[in-house]
């Protein structure tokens, strides 16, 4: 487990490593994101750091298509804050 924000510039690399690993795993990947609103919140008025924005873009890139190797579960207490 861990937080993306403290990874800074390494966040993008770590996200890609996680999804690359899921492609080689026989069991795939179940990714649980707690407090998803902190990472996947609406971007209309938010000022994200460049590192967090790059990590978010990498995450969206890797989750943009259906996969049998990866399942993502989101949890939040503020669903209205998510960027649908």
mmCIF file of N, CA and C in Angstrom:
data_model
loop_
_atom_site.group_PDB
_atom_site.id
_atom_site.type_symbol
_atom_site.label_atom_id
_atom_site.label_comp_id
_atom_site.label_asym_id
_atom_site.label_seq_id
_atom_site.Cartn_x
_atom_site.Cartn_y
_atom_site.Cartn_z
ATOM 1 N N UNK A 1 0.824 -1.175 0.000
ATOM 2 C CA UNK A 1 0.000 0.000 0.000
ATOM 3 C C UNK A 1 0.866 1.236 0.000
ATOM 4 N N UNK A 2 0.281 2.325 -0.360
ATOM 5 C CA UNK A 2 1.017 3.572 -0.331
ATOM 6 C C UNK A 2 0.258 4.688 -0.990
ATOM 7 N N UNK A 3 0.773 5.869 -0.824
ATOM 8 C CA UNK A 3 0.171 7.071 -1.360
ATOM 9 C C UNK A 3 0.951 7.486 -2.599
ATOM 10 N N UNK A 4 0.258 8.005 -3.595
ATOM 11 C CA UNK A 4 0.913 8.414 -4.836
ATOM 12 C C UNK A 4 1.652 9.738 -4.664
ATOM 13 N N UNK A 5 1.052 10.681 -3.944
ATOM 14 C CA UNK A 5 1.626 12.026 -3.837
ATOM 15 C C UNK A 5 3.069 12.037 -3.327
ATOM 16 N N UNK A 6 3.418 11.279 -2.268
ATOM 17 C CA UNK A 6 4.799 11.318 -1.794
ATOM 18 C C UNK A 6 5.813 10.749 -2.796
ATOM 19 N N UNK A 7 5.344 10.031 -3.799
ATOM 20 C CA UNK A 7 6.261 9.470 -4.786
ATOM 21 C C UNK A 7 6.846 10.544 -5.688
ATOM 22 N N UNK A 8 6.181 11.701 -5.751
ATOM 23 C CA UNK A 8 6.680 12.802 -6.571
ATOM 24 C C UNK A 8 6.843 12.387 -8.012
ATOM 25 N N UNK A 9 8.006 12.661 -8.548
ATOM 26 C CA UNK A 9 8.271 12.359 -9.962
ATOM 27 C C UNK A 9 8.293 10.865 -10.240
ATOM 28 N N UNK A 10 8.517 10.065 -9.224
ATOM 29 C CA UNK A 10 8.538 8.616 -9.412
ATOM 30 C C UNK A 10 7.138 8.017 -9.513
ATOM 31 N N UNK A 11 6.102 8.803 -9.266
ATOM 32 C CA UNK A 11 4.725 8.307 -9.298
ATOM 33 C C UNK A 11 4.364 7.681 -10.630
ATOM 34 N N UNK A 12 4.717 8.339 -11.720
ATOM 35 C CA UNK A 12 4.407 7.813 -13.052
ATOM 36 C C UNK A 12 5.093 6.470 -13.261
ATOM 37 N N UNK A 13 6.363 6.397 -12.928
ATOM 38 C CA UNK A 13 7.122 5.153 -13.087
ATOM 39 C C UNK A 13 6.513 4.036 -12.254
ATOM 40 N N UNK A 14 6.160 4.345 -11.014
ATOM 41 C CA UNK A 14 5.590 3.328 -10.125
ATOM 42 C C UNK A 14 4.231 2.843 -10.619
ATOM 43 N N UNK A 15 3.421 3.735 -11.152
ATOM 44 C CA UNK A 15 2.126 3.323 -11.706
ATOM 45 C C UNK A 15 2.338 2.391 -12.887
ATOM 46 N N UNK A 16 3.241 2.742 -13.784
ATOM 47 C CA UNK A 16 3.515 1.875 -14.937
ATOM 48 C C UNK A 16 4.082 0.528 -14.490
ATOM 49 N N UNK A 17 4.964 0.531 -13.499
ATOM 50 C CA UNK A 17 5.518 -0.727 -12.993
ATOM 51 C C UNK A 17 4.420 -1.621 -12.424
ATOM 52 N N UNK A 18 3.474 -1.034 -11.707
ATOM 53 C CA UNK A 18 2.373 -1.795 -11.125
ATOM 54 C C UNK A 18 1.529 -2.457 -12.210
ATOM 55 N N UNK A 19 1.162 -1.704 -13.229
ATOM 56 C CA UNK A 19 0.335 -2.268 -14.293
ATOM 57 C C UNK A 19 1.121 -3.224 -15.185
ATOM 58 N N UNK A 20 2.414 -2.970 -15.381
ATOM 59 C CA UNK A 20 3.244 -3.925 -16.126
ATOM 60 C C UNK A 20 3.318 -5.244 -15.379
ATOM 61 N N UNK A 21 3.483 -5.169 -14.057
ATOM 62 C CA UNK A 21 3.526 -6.390 -13.245
ATOM 63 C C UNK A 21 2.226 -7.163 -13.378
ATOM 64 N N UNK A 22 1.089 -6.459 -13.410
ATOM 65 C CA UNK A 22 -0.205 -7.149 -13.494
ATOM 66 C C UNK A 22 -0.322 -7.960 -14.780
ATOM 67 N N UNK A 23 0.376 -7.545 -15.830
ATOM 68 C CA UNK A 23 0.331 -8.280 -17.092
ATOM 69 C C UNK A 23 1.103 -9.591 -17.018
ATOM 70 N N UNK A 24 2.047 -9.699 -16.093
ATOM 71 C CA UNK A 24 2.838 -10.925 -15.979
ATOM 72 C C UNK A 24 2.355 -11.830 -14.853
ATOM 73 N N UNK A 25 1.467 -11.322 -14.020
ATOM 74 C CA UNK A 25 0.963 -12.098 -12.891
ATOM 75 C C UNK A 25 -0.086 -13.102 -13.350
ATOM 76 N N UNK A 26 0.014 -14.311 -12.872
ATOM 77 C CA UNK A 26 -0.995 -15.324 -13.208
ATOM 78 C C UNK A 26 -2.348 -14.980 -12.597
ATOM 79 N N UNK A 27 -2.333 -14.267 -11.487
ATOM 80 C CA UNK A 27 -3.572 -13.934 -10.790
ATOM 81 C C UNK A 27 -4.068 -12.532 -11.101
ATOM 82 N N UNK A 28 -3.292 -11.721 -11.770
ATOM 83 C CA UNK A 28 -3.706 -10.365 -12.091
ATOM 84 C C UNK A 28 -3.522 -9.422 -10.915
ATOM 85 N N UNK A 29 -4.282 -8.351 -10.933
ATOM 86 C CA UNK A 29 -4.129 -7.292 -9.956
ATOM 87 C C UNK A 29 -5.494 -6.832 -9.473
ATOM 88 N N UNK A 30 -5.665 -6.778 -8.164
ATOM 89 C CA UNK A 30 -6.830 -6.138 -7.557
ATOM 90 C C UNK A 30 -6.294 -4.897 -6.864
ATOM 91 N N UNK A 31 -6.635 -3.746 -7.393
ATOM 92 C CA UNK A 31 -6.129 -2.481 -6.871
ATOM 93 C C UNK A 31 -7.244 -1.787 -6.100
ATOM 94 N N UNK A 32 -7.028 -1.582 -4.813
ATOM 95 C CA UNK A 32 -8.001 -0.907 -3.951
ATOM 96 C C UNK A 32 -7.512 0.515 -3.715
ATOM 97 N N UNK A 33 -8.329 1.482 -4.085
ATOM 98 C CA UNK A 33 -7.966 2.886 -3.892
ATOM 99 C C UNK A 33 -8.916 3.481 -2.863
ATOM 100 N N UNK A 34 -8.396 3.680 -1.664
ATOM 101 C CA UNK A 34 -9.163 4.292 -0.584
ATOM 102 C C UNK A 34 -9.045 5.809 -0.708
ATOM 103 N N UNK A 35 -10.085 6.502 -0.320
ATOM 104 C CA UNK A 35 -10.138 7.958 -0.434
ATOM 105 C C UNK A 35 -9.798 8.382 -1.864
ATOM 106 N N UNK A 36 -10.483 7.742 -2.809
ATOM 107 C CA UNK A 36 -10.229 7.969 -4.227
ATOM 108 C C UNK A 36 -10.416 9.430 -4.619
ATOM 109 N N UNK A 37 -11.241 10.151 -3.889
ATOM 110 C CA UNK A 37 -11.469 11.557 -4.210
ATOM 111 C C UNK A 37 -10.196 12.389 -4.085
ATOM 112 N N UNK A 38 -9.250 11.953 -3.276
ATOM 113 C CA UNK A 38 -7.989 12.685 -3.118
ATOM 114 C C UNK A 38 -7.149 12.618 -4.388
ATOM 115 N N UNK A 39 -7.319 11.555 -5.169
ATOM 116 C CA UNK A 39 -6.513 11.353 -6.370
ATOM 117 C C UNK A 39 -7.327 11.582 -7.643
ATOM 118 N N UNK A 40 -8.600 11.229 -7.606
ATOM 119 C CA UNK A 40 -9.440 11.265 -8.809
ATOM 120 C C UNK A 40 -10.525 12.338 -8.728
ATOM 121 N N UNK A 41 -10.209 13.432 -8.066
ATOM 122 C CA UNK A 41 -11.219 14.471 -7.881
ATOM 123 C C UNK A 41 -11.381 15.310 -9.146
ATOM 124 N N UNK A 42 -12.488 16.037 -9.190
ATOM 125 C CA UNK A 42 -12.760 16.921 -10.315
ATOM 126 C C UNK A 42 -11.610 17.896 -10.484
ATOM 127 N N UNK A 43 -11.246 18.116 -11.722
ATOM 128 C CA UNK A 43 -10.085 18.958 -12.001
ATOM 129 C C UNK A 43 -10.465 20.357 -12.478
ATOM 130 N N UNK A 44 -11.725 20.718 -12.411
ATOM 131 C CA UNK A 44 -12.158 22.000 -12.950
ATOM 132 C C UNK A 44 -11.542 23.184 -12.218
ATOM 133 N N UNK A 45 -11.577 23.169 -10.894
ATOM 134 C CA UNK A 45 -11.064 24.291 -10.121
ATOM 135 C C UNK A 45 -9.829 23.937 -9.306
ATOM 136 N N UNK A 46 -9.391 22.712 -9.395
ATOM 137 C CA UNK A 46 -8.269 22.256 -8.574
ATOM 138 C C UNK A 46 -6.938 22.593 -9.231
ATOM 139 N N UNK A 47 -5.999 22.944 -8.422
ATOM 140 C CA UNK A 47 -4.635 23.141 -8.887
ATOM 141 C C UNK A 47 -3.825 21.939 -8.422
ATOM 142 N N UNK A 48 -3.501 21.063 -9.367
ATOM 143 C CA UNK A 48 -2.716 19.873 -9.058
ATOM 144 C C UNK A 48 -1.249 20.161 -9.336
ATOM 145 N N UNK A 49 -0.397 19.571 -8.541
ATOM 146 C CA UNK A 49 1.030 19.690 -8.832
ATOM 147 C C UNK A 49 1.309 18.974 -10.148
ATOM 148 N N UNK A 50 2.380 19.337 -10.783
ATOM 149 C CA UNK A 50 2.742 18.695 -12.051
ATOM 150 C C UNK A 50 2.963 17.199 -11.864
ATOM 151 N N UNK A 51 3.589 16.811 -10.753
ATOM 152 C CA UNK A 51 3.835 15.393 -10.493
ATOM 153 C C UNK A 51 2.539 14.628 -10.309
ATOM 154 N N UNK A 52 1.597 15.189 -9.552
ATOM 155 C CA UNK A 52 0.320 14.512 -9.335
ATOM 156 C C UNK A 52 -0.491 14.457 -10.629
ATOM 157 N N UNK A 53 -0.466 15.537 -11.406
ATOM 158 C CA UNK A 53 -1.175 15.544 -12.687
ATOM 159 C C UNK A 53 -0.592 14.487 -13.624
ATOM 160 N N UNK A 54 0.732 14.366 -13.660
ATOM 161 C CA UNK A 54 1.366 13.348 -14.506
ATOM 162 C C UNK A 54 1.022 11.939 -14.034
ATOM 163 N N UNK A 55 0.971 11.734 -12.716
ATOM 164 C CA UNK A 55 0.593 10.424 -12.164
ATOM 165 C C UNK A 55 -0.851 10.098 -12.516
ATOM 166 N N UNK A 56 -1.727 11.089 -12.406
ATOM 167 C CA UNK A 56 -3.133 10.887 -12.761
ATOM 168 C C UNK A 56 -3.266 10.534 -14.237
ATOM 169 N N UNK A 57 -2.555 11.234 -15.097
ATOM 170 C CA UNK A 57 -2.608 10.935 -16.531
ATOM 171 C C UNK A 57 -2.092 9.529 -16.830
ATOM 172 N N UNK A 58 -1.035 9.099 -16.139
ATOM 173 C CA UNK A 58 -0.525 7.737 -16.322
ATOM 174 C C UNK A 58 -1.559 6.711 -15.870
ATOM 175 N N UNK A 59 -2.215 6.984 -14.740
ATOM 176 C CA UNK A 59 -3.246 6.083 -14.230
ATOM 177 C C UNK A 59 -4.403 5.993 -15.223
ATOM 178 N N UNK A 60 -4.859 7.129 -15.725
ATOM 179 C CA UNK A 60 -5.970 7.135 -16.682
ATOM 180 C C UNK A 60 -5.580 6.435 -17.979
ATOM 181 N N UNK A 61 -4.345 6.604 -18.396
ATOM 182 C CA UNK A 61 -3.861 5.923 -19.597
ATOM 183 C C UNK A 61 -3.896 4.408 -19.412
ATOM 184 N N UNK A 62 -3.450 3.935 -18.264
ATOM 185 C CA UNK A 62 -3.370 2.501 -18.011
ATOM 186 C C UNK A 62 -4.725 1.881 -17.713
ATOM 187 N N UNK A 63 -5.724 2.679 -17.359
ATOM 188 C CA UNK A 63 -7.050 2.143 -17.024
ATOM 189 C C UNK A 63 -8.101 2.509 -18.064
ATOM 190 N N UNK A 64 -7.669 3.017 -19.200
ATOM 191 C CA UNK A 64 -8.602 3.485 -20.217
ATOM 192 C C UNK A 64 -9.281 2.390 -21.017
ATOM 193 N N UNK A 65 -8.796 1.163 -20.939
ATOM 194 C CA UNK A 65 -9.408 0.062 -21.678
ATOM 195 C C UNK A 65 -9.685 -1.101 -20.727
ATOM 196 N N UNK A 66 -10.641 -1.910 -21.093
ATOM 197 C CA UNK A 66 -11.001 -3.071 -20.283
ATOM 198 C C UNK A 66 -9.854 -4.074 -20.250
ATOM 199 N N UNK A 67 -9.686 -4.702 -19.105
ATOM 200 C CA UNK A 67 -8.605 -5.678 -18.949
ATOM 201 C C UNK A 67 -9.064 -6.826 -18.066
ATOM 202 N N UNK A 68 -8.654 -8.030 -18.418
ATOM 203 C CA UNK A 68 -8.949 -9.188 -17.578
ATOM 204 C C UNK A 68 -7.894 -9.362 -16.502
ATOM 205 N N UNK A 69 -6.819 -8.602 -16.579
ATOM 206 C CA UNK A 69 -5.720 -8.715 -15.631
ATOM 207 C C UNK A 69 -5.819 -7.728 -14.471
ATOM 208 N N UNK A 70 -6.769 -6.821 -14.532
ATOM 209 C CA UNK A 70 -6.801 -5.765 -13.526
ATOM 210 C C UNK A 70 -8.244 -5.430 -13.129
ATOM 211 N N UNK A 71 -8.471 -5.358 -11.820
ATOM 212 C CA UNK A 71 -9.752 -4.903 -11.293
ATOM 213 C C UNK A 71 -9.448 -3.786 -10.294
ATOM 214 N N UNK A 72 -10.189 -2.699 -10.412
ATOM 215 C CA UNK A 72 -9.964 -1.562 -9.535
ATOM 216 C C UNK A 72 -11.214 -1.317 -8.703
ATOM 217 N N UNK A 73 -11.012 -1.161 -7.405
ATOM 218 C CA UNK A 73 -12.096 -0.881 -6.471
ATOM 219 C C UNK A 73 -11.812 0.482 -5.847
ATOM 220 N N UNK A 74 -12.785 1.361 -5.934
ATOM 221 C CA UNK A 74 -12.643 2.710 -5.383
ATOM 222 C C UNK A 74 -13.491 2.851 -4.126
ATOM 223 N N UNK A 75 -12.986 3.577 -3.147
ATOM 224 C CA UNK A 75 -13.753 3.898 -1.942
ATOM 225 C C UNK A 75 -13.614 5.396 -1.691
ATOM 226 N N UNK A 76 -14.714 6.008 -1.295
ATOM 227 C CA UNK A 76 -14.693 7.433 -0.996
ATOM 228 C C UNK A 76 -15.865 7.783 -0.091
ATOM 229 N N UNK A 77 -15.669 8.798 0.710
ATOM 230 C CA UNK A 77 -16.760 9.350 1.511
ATOM 231 C C UNK A 77 -17.357 10.571 0.831
ATOM 232 N N UNK A 78 -16.766 10.967 -0.296
ATOM 233 C CA UNK A 78 -17.211 12.152 -1.013
ATOM 234 C C UNK A 78 -17.390 11.854 -2.499
ATOM 235 N N UNK A 79 -18.377 11.037 -2.867
ATOM 236 C CA UNK A 79 -18.533 10.650 -4.272
ATOM 237 C C UNK A 79 -18.809 11.841 -5.190
ATOM 238 N N UNK A 80 -19.351 12.903 -4.653
ATOM 239 C CA UNK A 80 -19.623 14.087 -5.482
ATOM 240 C C UNK A 80 -18.336 14.783 -5.932
ATOM 241 N N UNK A 81 -17.215 14.465 -5.310
ATOM 242 C CA UNK A 81 -15.931 15.055 -5.664
ATOM 243 C C UNK A 81 -15.217 14.310 -6.791
ATOM 244 N N UNK A 82 -15.706 13.121 -7.150
ATOM 245 C CA UNK A 82 -15.043 12.332 -8.198
ATOM 246 C C UNK A 82 -15.302 12.939 -9.572
ATOM 247 N N UNK A 83 -14.316 12.849 -10.440
ATOM 248 C CA UNK A 83 -14.413 13.343 -11.801
ATOM 249 C C UNK A 83 -14.994 12.237 -12.677
ATOM 250 N N UNK A 84 -16.288 12.241 -12.860
ATOM 251 C CA UNK A 84 -16.951 11.210 -13.662
ATOM 252 C C UNK A 84 -16.778 11.597 -15.085
#
